[in-house]
Amino acid sequence: MWLGPEEVLLASALWVTERANPFFLLQRRRGHGKGGGLTGLLVGTLDVVLDSSARVAPYRILHQTQDSQIYWAVACGSSRKEITKHWEWLENNLLQTLSIFDNEDDITTFIKGKIHGIIAEENKNQQPLGEEDPGKFKEAELKMRKQFGMPEVEKLVNYYSCSYWKGRVPRQGWLYLTVNHLCFYSFLLGKEVTLIVQWVDVTQLEKNATLLFPECIKVSTRDSELYFSMFLNINETFKLMEQLANIAMRQLLDNEGFLEDKSLPKPSKPLKNISALKRDLDARAKNDWYRATFRLPKDERLDGHTDCTLWTPFNKMHITGQMFVSNNYICFASKAEEACHLIIPLREVAVVEKADSSSVLPRPLSISTKSKMTFLFANLKDRDFLVQRISDFLQRTPSKKSDGSGRKWKGSFSDTGCEEFPELSSSSPPAVSPTSTLNNQLVPSFCTGEVPTASQGLLKLFRRNSEELLGPKGAKEKMKEESWNIHFFEYGRGMCMYRTAKTRELVLKGIPENLRGELWLLFSGAWNEMVTLPGYYAELVEKSMGKYSLATEEIERDLHRSMPEHPAFQNELGIAALRRVLTAYAFRNPTIGYCQAMNIVTSVLLLYCSEEEAFWILVALCERMLPDYYNSRVVGALVDQGIFEELTRDYLPQLSEKMQELGVISTISLSWFLTLFLSVMPFESAVVIVDCFFYEGIKLILQVSLAVLDANMDKLLNCCDEGEAMTVLGRYLDNVVNRQSISPPIPHLHALLTSGDEPPLEIDIFELIKTSYEKFSNLRADDIEQMRFKQRLKVIQSLEDTAKRSVVRAISGDIGFSMEQLEELYVVFKAKHLTSCYWGSSRTAAAHRDQSLPYLEQYRIDLEQFRELFASLTLWSCGLHTPVLAGRMFRLLDENRDSLINFKEFVTGMSGMYHGDLTEKLKLLYKLHLPPALISEEAESALEATSYFTEDISTEEAATQEDRGGRNGDSKEKEEKGTSPQDYRYYLRMWAKEKYSKKETIKDLPKMNQEQFIELCKTLYNMFSEDPVEQELYHAIATVASLLLRIGEVGKKFSNRPMKKTDDCKANNTDAESEEESPTSEHSQNSAVEQQPQADPEDRASGDIQAGKTHQEKQTPGDGDGGEGSGSPIQLPSDDETKDDMSMSSYSMVSTGSLQCEDIADDTVLVGCEASSSAARYGSTIDTDWSISFEQILASMLTETALVNYFEKKVDIGLKIKEQKKVERQFSSSSDYDLSSSVSG
């Protein structure tokens, strides 16, 4: 590549000049290429340690002038061919011109200008590709691809200089972090180390410092631990590694591959050595933090942030912090954590203006909202630019009515619902309308035949007892409401409220029941989505009602188990509302669908919120606040359970060991976390925890869990088993009471655990929360996110291991491979699936992956992926014919005809080749040459490519046995595997069918016609071509094929019933003639088989009809011009001619002219006239009466020792798996210099 001319002072240092002329030198790097000796080794080491790009460009061209000592580098190349091309261009285009100049400075200036022009032209041509990576970075990416054999689609994110610790010796080199791999390369004094680890294989990633290693990063996989240290910026490297590992885990979890963000704004000035991908990942990390901190919708993207101060009217102060601006929001976070948070939706902004600067208030900016609140920011560095950005975003923001940030809300949010949803048409069914124009009334919708929807929380409709409202509890509730009203007056109400330590204090004291729905909606961030998507919920309900799926069936089953003790869910109104919300969510997010525990949480939401509000809070919970909690494998809850165990070790070390011994944490934490304590505590107490959770997030749940363990420490330490520990905790939680609740107590299901020996000690919920803050308040959200990442790696890899063990155990009984071999094969199979996800052009297999399916069905591969695996693992390598054989094997294994095969089907095929006796292997090979494995295109004759001919009885028998379940049952299977509630029944039926399937015998195999037989012979020929004893095998197969062709001929004579007597006579003659002609036919078969390699190998591999034509024309000149004569089905040729023609034809034509009526299966389709005429026209010598059975093939094969030895040869699949793993980047490979450098990945 051409380089912008750079000064070089010492041209000969570390370089050897290979060509020279008066103006240019072509140099090679010492140590590159052959020889080099010690100097070469030292230079090679220096290149790796000091200069990442030196090994990419071992050649360069320098410009020189006679009087100057300064040289200019103008080009570099990774190969001699590349650099020679540049050298020749310079000689041909510049040398003559340069000789004209008198002044050497002019020569240098001219050359510089010329080279810059060439580079500009090249860049101009590449501009449409959107390349924005710096040149140095592109060189490093090129080196990475060359060094590790990565394809073009594998993108480099960043590279770092560091040391890899091999034993106690550090190897200095370069660490390359790509989207899917971690790679390391080091070359030190002849010792080369190459490491490749897939991110999906990483089980642990941690940054630590030990006595042995300085501050280092430890990367663990299932097989090894790798240590890297001596980074220039270890924190940046570790953060990037975390992000890439996290992307890989997401891929394992929900099949989300990495998609580069094409809409990322380009930097105003080029960034040195920072790739577009690195910028993309940095932006993602900032966006994630921004959305989590301010609870914003998941598509919100941070545009920028700046330091500033905010005037807070409630305490008359300027608070320092940062302003964040995104597409739809302006947010502020104070530097002191709890001082102040502020969220201003742009839909609420009325005026943005620059106020006058003063010494007290430099560069101020005033933002006013439609609800008459004004926010004053100051000390903004680039105020003009900021105002311009906010103006741009405001112009794109659709104008909406005020969301009531400062209005006086009375009662529920739904009071003002009518002004919030102007887009809802009057024709939308009232049964699903989320709000009502009538305050605090039911929508009268009985006319629609639906149960009416409450326009507010169900609790208001089903309050059984109002006596409490008049007593001391009622007075306390009124005081709480008053405190909140004062707070709203001082700090604002709605989304633009100033959120301070005072807000948290009020939340911890308990939210009044009248305000609960409103504040849950605000603190969870659900209000933003509800306001920006009016009518969305009503639309979803309309679409989802009446649709059935596995999720809706589970929802129906759980509806009556959701808080059955509460009166709101003892009637159809509450049940119908719960059904609609859960079904709408399952319809919105089919990946999650429905998970147990969602019903409990949603039923509580419905008590305090309207249906639509409850729906949006559920969205916030499932998709943002409790990520991955409610998927089929409850990964998020398992991750937080791991954090809980880690925190127990840190805060309660003496209890941690005991809890591990009893195995209690895993049992208790799932129910605590999934239902936010709602299923284990009295309702009126648990709802206070939910209040705090919506304000604080998961941190609060972890704090309370630790406080519960701490309060029961002594009892738990004395427990003998898990049951006793569970009883202790169950009794404690049952007696957590809320003495301030104005609702009548609801009996709790766990109260049965309480023994009647002594009255239990009651624990006040507010005291428990206060204690949790006093003892465990130093938990920080950032630390929890860090711990979540660490635990997510562990949990997902643990689930993958469980899946692997389950699959292997499920199929180990039927397969000849050992458990270890099956596990190795599973790893290779899964790697092929994943590789297709991130390297494959099509994502068919990825798209078909469904987490709700059984483990066996989750990873599946398509035909292309199977071909690659088959080629590397097969025993029956057939050279160029291998892809054809792989295609047949795929069709044979793909029983349900969905063009994908699962691991069991894959292993069944592999086992057929590697295990079993000669009979089993031949049976598999035989089946590969019958439908459905052999398709008509492959067996087409050379006579007429465009004509389609029917198959004989053997074909139809095969179709009925192997295809009837697939072809005829396709529609049924599609129905059952669709959205109907029959999904699981389909799998149960499939498993039952597998369990009780009748063992197939050789008698069940259909007969093979002549076309299929010749295809089999061709496969065998190709299979033997790479064998050490190929000549013996060729001779053996020629003998066997010749014999079988004669047997088929004899069989044909006996099967022709209308001419029975004539056939009997002919049979005797044929026998005699066959014996006489035996050497001839054997010779002709031999010649057919042995002459075949002379044909083009492509023809041989693809089964091209042209090859058949060539052979027929070359080898049967006596047949004439293929006219109406001897080849016509009416004129039967002599046996001799028949044998010759058949043995020499690579392909054959099926004729339906002579099919027996009684042999035709019910579903055979005859194309008689077309077939006969074509056959007659082209002179086919083959008819469909010829057939051969598997027993005849087996008996013939057994007569040849070479064939018996070949098929009974035992081969270990282990070596082939290792080779395949290298191909799939499963573990690292090392160079020839140092074979011990190989490290498993």
PDB file of N, CA, C and O in Angstrom, residues 323-368:
ATOM      1  N   MET A 323     -25.190  17.499  32.858  1.00  0.00           N
ATOM      2  CA  MET A 323     -26.424  17.477  32.074  1.00  0.00           C
ATOM      3  C   MET A 323     -26.235  16.457  30.939  1.00  0.00           C
ATOM      4  O   MET A 323     -25.183  16.410  30.306  1.00  0.00           O
ATOM      5  N   PHE A 324     -27.263  15.626  30.715  1.00  0.00           N
ATOM      6  CA  PHE A 324     -27.239  14.622  29.651  1.00  0.00           C
ATOM      7  C   PHE A 324     -28.355  14.944  28.672  1.00  0.00           C
ATOM      8  O   PHE A 324     -29.492  15.183  29.078  1.00  0.00           O
ATOM      9  N   VAL A 325     -28.021  14.946  27.388  1.00  0.00           N
ATOM     10  CA  VAL A 325     -29.027  15.244  26.364  1.00  0.00           C
ATOM     11  C   VAL A 325     -29.158  14.049  25.433  1.00  0.00           C
ATOM     12  O   VAL A 325     -28.149  13.497  24.970  1.00  0.00           O
ATOM     13  N   SER A 326     -30.397  13.630  25.182  1.00  0.00           N
ATOM     14  CA  SER A 326     -30.641  12.544  24.222  1.00  0.00           C
ATOM     15  C   SER A 326     -31.800  12.950  23.320  1.00  0.00           C
ATOM     16  O   SER A 326     -32.322  14.058  23.433  1.00  0.00           O
ATOM     17  N   ASN A 327     -32.227  12.042  22.436  1.00  0.00           N
ATOM     18  CA  ASN A 327     -33.255  12.378  21.435  1.00  0.00           C
ATOM     19  C   ASN A 327     -34.528  12.956  22.056  1.00  0.00           C
ATOM     20  O   ASN A 327     -35.143  13.846  21.488  1.00  0.00           O
ATOM     21  N   ASN A 328     -34.938  12.427  23.211  1.00  0.00           N
ATOM     22  CA  ASN A 328     -36.240  12.808  23.770  1.00  0.00           C
ATOM     23  C   ASN A 328     -36.196  13.337  25.210  1.00  0.00           C
ATOM     24  O   ASN A 328     -37.249  13.630  25.766  1.00  0.00           O
ATOM     25  N   TYR A 329     -35.007  13.407  25.812  1.00  0.00           N
ATOM     26  CA  TYR A 329     -34.930  13.796  27.240  1.00  0.00           C
ATOM     27  C   TYR A 329     -33.709  14.663  27.507  1.00  0.00           C
ATOM     28  O   TYR A 329     -32.674  14.549  26.854  1.00  0.00           O
ATOM     29  N   ILE A 330     -33.866  15.542  28.513  1.00  0.00           N
ATOM     30  CA  ILE A 330     -32.725  16.250  29.109  1.00  0.00           C
ATOM     31  C   ILE A 330     -32.694  15.783  30.560  1.00  0.00           C
ATOM     32  O   ILE A 330     -33.706  15.885  31.268  1.00  0.00           O
ATOM     33  N   CYS A 331     -31.565  15.256  30.997  1.00  0.00           N
ATOM     34  CA  CYS A 331     -31.471  14.746  32.380  1.00  0.00           C
ATOM     35  C   CYS A 331     -30.310  15.417  33.099  1.00  0.00           C
ATOM     36  O   CYS A 331     -29.365  15.906  32.470  1.00  0.00           O
ATOM     37  N   PHE A 332     -30.414  15.405  34.404  1.00  0.00           N
ATOM     38  CA  PHE A 332     -29.345  15.980  35.228  1.00  0.00           C
ATOM     39  C   PHE A 332     -29.063  15.027  36.394  1.00  0.00           C
ATOM     40  O   PHE A 332     -29.996  14.505  37.017  1.00  0.00           O
ATOM     41  N   ALA A 333     -27.780  14.806  36.668  1.00  0.00           N
ATOM     42  CA  ALA A 333     -27.391  13.996  37.839  1.00  0.00           C
ATOM     43  C   ALA A 333     -26.335  14.766  38.610  1.00  0.00           C
ATOM     44  O   ALA A 333     -25.337  15.227  38.028  1.00  0.00           O
ATOM     45  N   SER A 334     -26.558  14.944  39.902  1.00  0.00           N
ATOM     46  CA  SER A 334     -25.599  15.695  40.732  1.00  0.00           C
ATOM     47  C   SER A 334     -24.373  14.837  41.004  1.00  0.00           C
ATOM     48  O   SER A 334     -24.429  13.606  40.944  1.00  0.00           O
ATOM     49  N   LYS A 335     -23.254  15.508  41.307  1.00  0.00           N
ATOM     50  CA  LYS A 335     -22.030  14.761  41.613  1.00  0.00           C
ATOM     51  C   LYS A 335     -22.184  14.020  42.931  1.00  0.00           C
ATOM     52  O   LYS A 335     -21.768  12.868  43.055  1.00  0.00           O
ATOM     53  N   ALA A 336     -22.787  14.663  43.915  1.00  0.00           N
ATOM     54  CA  ALA A 336     -23.099  13.975  45.168  1.00  0.00           C
ATOM     55  C   ALA A 336     -24.277  13.052  44.842  1.00  0.00           C
ATOM     56  O   ALA A 336     -25.298  13.495  44.313  1.00  0.00           O
ATOM     57  N   GLU A 337     -24.133  11.760  45.134  1.00  0.00           N
ATOM     58  CA  GLU A 337     -25.053  10.746  44.600  1.00  0.00           C
ATOM     59  C   GLU A 337     -26.529  11.039  44.861  1.00  0.00           C
ATOM     60  O   GLU A 337     -27.359  10.953  43.983  1.00  0.00           O
ATOM     61  N   GLU A 338     -26.878  11.400  46.098  1.00  0.00           N
ATOM     62  CA  GLU A 338     -28.295  11.527  46.436  1.00  0.00           C
ATOM     63  C   GLU A 338     -28.807  12.966  46.399  1.00  0.00           C
ATOM     64  O   GLU A 338     -29.931  13.226  46.767  1.00  0.00           O
ATOM     65  N   ALA A 339     -27.943  13.923  45.986  1.00  0.00           N
ATOM     66  CA  ALA A 339     -28.355  15.322  46.072  1.00  0.00           C
ATOM     67  C   ALA A 339     -29.553  15.625  45.180  1.00  0.00           C
ATOM     68  O   ALA A 339     -30.556  16.158  45.637  1.00  0.00           O
ATOM     69  N   CYS A 340     -29.458  15.272  43.874  1.00  0.00           N
ATOM     70  CA  CYS A 340     -30.585  15.592  42.989  1.00  0.00           C
ATOM     71  C   CYS A 340     -30.482  14.874  41.639  1.00  0.00           C
ATOM     72  O   CYS A 340     -29.404  14.835  41.041  1.00  0.00           O
ATOM     73  N   HIS A 341     -31.597  14.327  41.227  1.00  0.00           N
ATOM     74  CA  HIS A 341     -31.737  13.786  39.871  1.00  0.00           C
ATOM     75  C   HIS A 341     -32.925  14.473  39.230  1.00  0.00           C
ATOM     76  O   HIS A 341     -33.921  14.740  39.895  1.00  0.00           O
ATOM     77  N   LEU A 342     -32.821  14.710  37.917  1.00  0.00           N
ATOM     78  CA  LEU A 342     -33.905  15.405  37.236  1.00  0.00           C
ATOM     79  C   LEU A 342     -34.076  14.822  35.835  1.00  0.00           C
ATOM     80  O   LEU A 342     -33.082  14.538  35.148  1.00  0.00           O
ATOM     81  N   ILE A 343     -35.336  14.618  35.420  1.00  0.00           N
ATOM     82  CA  ILE A 343     -35.627  14.116  34.069  1.00  0.00           C
ATOM     83  C   ILE A 343     -36.647  15.072  33.437  1.00  0.00           C
ATOM     84  O   ILE A 343     -37.737  15.262  33.977  1.00  0.00           O
ATOM     85  N   ILE A 344     -36.256  15.678  32.309  1.00  0.00           N
ATOM     86  CA  ILE A 344     -37.185  16.588  31.609  1.00  0.00           C
ATOM     87  C   ILE A 344     -37.463  15.998  30.225  1.00  0.00           C
ATOM     88  O   ILE A 344     -36.591  16.029  29.350  1.00  0.00           O
ATOM     89  N   PRO A 345     -38.663  15.466  29.999  1.00  0.00           N
ATOM     90  CA  PRO A 345     -38.980  14.971  28.648  1.00  0.00           C
ATOM     91  C   PRO A 345     -39.113  16.152  27.680  1.00  0.00           C
ATOM     92  O   PRO A 345     -39.723  17.164  28.018  1.00  0.00           O
ATOM     93  N   LEU A 346     -38.552  16.039  26.503  1.00  0.00           N
ATOM     94  CA  LEU A 346     -38.628  17.138  25.532  1.00  0.00           C
ATOM     95  C   LEU A 346     -40.070  17.390  25.094  1.00  0.00           C
ATOM     96  O   LEU A 346     -40.405  18.502  24.678  1.00  0.00           O
ATOM     97  N   ARG A 347     -40.924  16.371  25.198  1.00  0.00           N
ATOM     98  CA  ARG A 347     -42.334  16.579  24.832  1.00  0.00           C
ATOM     99  C   ARG A 347     -43.005  17.595  25.769  1.00  0.00           C
ATOM    100  O   ARG A 347     -44.051  18.144  25.463  1.00  0.00           O
ATOM    101  N   GLU A 348     -42.377  17.822  26.959  1.00  0.00           N
ATOM    102  CA  GLU A 348     -42.930  18.752  27.948  1.00  0.00           C
ATOM    103  C   GLU A 348     -42.324  20.144  27.843  1.00  0.00           C
ATOM    104  O   GLU A 348     -42.794  21.084  28.460  1.00  0.00           O
ATOM    105  N   VAL A 349     -41.219  20.269  27.070  1.00  0.00           N
ATOM    106  CA  VAL A 349     -40.495  21.552  27.039  1.00  0.00           C
ATOM    107  C   VAL A 349     -41.255  22.560  26.170  1.00  0.00           C
ATOM    108  O   VAL A 349     -41.659  22.259  25.052  1.00  0.00           O
ATOM    109  N   ALA A 350     -41.420  23.762  26.741  1.00  0.00           N
ATOM    110  CA  ALA A 350     -42.104  24.829  25.999  1.00  0.00           C
ATOM    111  C   ALA A 350     -41.083  25.823  25.431  1.00  0.00           C
ATOM    112  O   ALA A 350     -41.145  26.199  24.269  1.00  0.00           O
ATOM    113  N   VAL A 351     -40.123  26.247  26.284  1.00  0.00           N
ATOM    114  CA  VAL A 351     -39.162  27.285  25.878  1.00  0.00           C
ATOM    115  C   VAL A 351     -37.756  26.909  26.350  1.00  0.00           C
ATOM    116  O   VAL A 351     -37.572  26.471  27.492  1.00  0.00           O
ATOM    117  N   VAL A 352     -36.759  27.076  25.441  1.00  0.00           N
ATOM    118  CA  VAL A 352     -35.344  26.942  25.823  1.00  0.00           C
ATOM    119  C   VAL A 352     -34.692  28.268  25.448  1.00  0.00           C
ATOM    120  O   VAL A 352     -34.739  28.681  24.286  1.00  0.00           O
ATOM    121  N   GLU A 353     -34.104  28.963  26.452  1.00  0.00           N
ATOM    122  CA  GLU A 353     -33.514  30.271  26.118  1.00  0.00           C
ATOM    123  C   GLU A 353     -32.241  30.513  26.905  1.00  0.00           C
ATOM    124  O   GLU A 353     -32.059  30.004  28.015  1.00  0.00           O
ATOM    125  N   LYS A 354     -31.346  31.284  26.278  1.00  0.00           N
ATOM    126  CA  LYS A 354     -30.094  31.658  26.930  1.00  0.00           C
ATOM    127  C   LYS A 354     -30.360  32.905  27.773  1.00  0.00           C
ATOM    128  O   LYS A 354     -30.796  33.922  27.246  1.00  0.00           O
ATOM    129  N   ALA A 355     -30.088  32.799  29.076  1.00  0.00           N
ATOM    130  CA  ALA A 355     -30.264  33.968  29.960  1.00  0.00           C
ATOM    131  C   ALA A 355     -28.979  34.798  29.938  1.00  0.00           C
ATOM    132  O   ALA A 355     -27.947  34.363  29.431  1.00  0.00           O
ATOM    133  N   ASP A 356     -29.053  36.014  30.499  1.00  0.00           N
ATOM    134  CA  ASP A 356     -27.874  36.893  30.519  1.00  0.00           C
ATOM    135  C   ASP A 356     -26.843  36.380  31.505  1.00  0.00           C
ATOM    136  O   ASP A 356     -27.168  35.998  32.631  1.00  0.00           O
ATOM    137  N   SER A 357     -25.577  36.387  31.071  1.00  0.00           N
ATOM    138  CA  SER A 357     -24.489  35.940  31.947  1.00  0.00           C
ATOM    139  C   SER A 357     -24.177  36.999  32.990  1.00  0.00           C
ATOM    140  O   SER A 357     -24.348  38.198  32.761  1.00  0.00           O
ATOM    141  N   SER A 358     -23.708  36.520  34.134  1.00  0.00           N
ATOM    142  CA  SER A 358     -23.218  37.435  35.176  1.00  0.00           C
ATOM    143  C   SER A 358     -22.100  36.700  35.908  1.00  0.00           C
ATOM    144  O   SER A 358     -21.880  35.512  35.692  1.00  0.00           O
ATOM    145  N   SER A 359     -21.404  37.423  36.792  1.00  0.00           N
ATOM    146  CA  SER A 359     -20.307  36.772  37.523  1.00  0.00           C
ATOM    147  C   SER A 359     -20.857  35.685  38.431  1.00  0.00           C
ATOM    148  O   SER A 359     -20.217  34.660  38.684  1.00  0.00           O
ATOM    149  N   VAL A 360     -22.053  35.872  38.945  1.00  0.00           N
ATOM    150  CA  VAL A 360     -22.669  34.871  39.840  1.00  0.00           C
ATOM    151  C   VAL A 360     -23.197  33.705  39.018  1.00  0.00           C
ATOM    152  O   VAL A 360     -23.128  32.550  39.424  1.00  0.00           O
ATOM    153  N   LEU A 361     -23.728  34.021  37.824  1.00  0.00           N
ATOM    154  CA  LEU A 361     -24.395  32.992  37.015  1.00  0.00           C
ATOM    155  C   LEU A 361     -23.822  33.007  35.581  1.00  0.00           C
ATOM    156  O   LEU A 361     -24.430  33.543  34.667  1.00  0.00           O
ATOM    157  N   PRO A 362     -22.618  32.435  35.386  1.00  0.00           N
ATOM    158  CA  PRO A 362     -22.018  32.468  34.038  1.00  0.00           C
ATOM    159  C   PRO A 362     -22.723  31.496  33.078  1.00  0.00           C
ATOM    160  O   PRO A 362     -23.086  30.389  33.450  1.00  0.00           O
ATOM    161  N   ARG A 363     -22.910  31.940  31.846  1.00  0.00           N
ATOM    162  CA  ARG A 363     -23.493  31.152  30.747  1.00  0.00           C
ATOM    163  C   ARG A 363     -24.726  30.335  31.178  1.00  0.00           C
ATOM    164  O   ARG A 363     -24.734  29.111  31.091  1.00  0.00           O
ATOM    165  N   PRO A 364     -25.798  31.007  31.632  1.00  0.00           N
ATOM    166  CA  PRO A 364     -26.980  30.266  32.082  1.00  0.00           C
ATOM    167  C   PRO A 364     -27.890  29.845  30.926  1.00  0.00           C
ATOM    168  O   PRO A 364     -27.864  30.426  29.848  1.00  0.00           O
ATOM    169  N   LEU A 365     -28.674  28.814  31.182  1.00  0.00           N
ATOM    170  CA  LEU A 365     -29.646  28.310  30.209  1.00  0.00           C
ATOM    171  C   LEU A 365     -30.942  28.017  30.956  1.00  0.00           C
ATOM    172  O   LEU A 365     -30.944  27.326  31.983  1.00  0.00           O
ATOM    173  N   SER A 366     -32.034  28.577  30.448  1.00  0.00           N
ATOM    174  CA  SER A 366     -33.322  28.406  31.128  1.00  0.00           C
ATOM    175  C   SER A 366     -34.219  27.497  30.282  1.00  0.00           C
ATOM    176  O   SER A 366     -34.356  27.705  29.076  1.00  0.00           O
ATOM    177  N   ILE A 367     -34.807  26.476  30.916  1.00  0.00           N
ATOM    178  CA  ILE A 367     -35.727  25.553  30.226  1.00  0.00           C
ATOM    179  C   ILE A 367     -37.069  25.596  30.938  1.00  0.00           C
ATOM    180  O   ILE A 367     -37.158  25.304  32.135  1.00  0.00           O
ATOM    181  N   SER A 368     -38.114  25.976  30.198  1.00  0.00           N
ATOM    182  CA  SER A 368     -39.463  26.043  30.789  1.00  0.00           C
ATOM    183  C   SER A 368     -40.331  24.941  30.205  1.00  0.00           C
ATOM    184  O   SER A 368     -40.237  24.629  29.014  1.00  0.00           O
TER     185      SER A 368
END
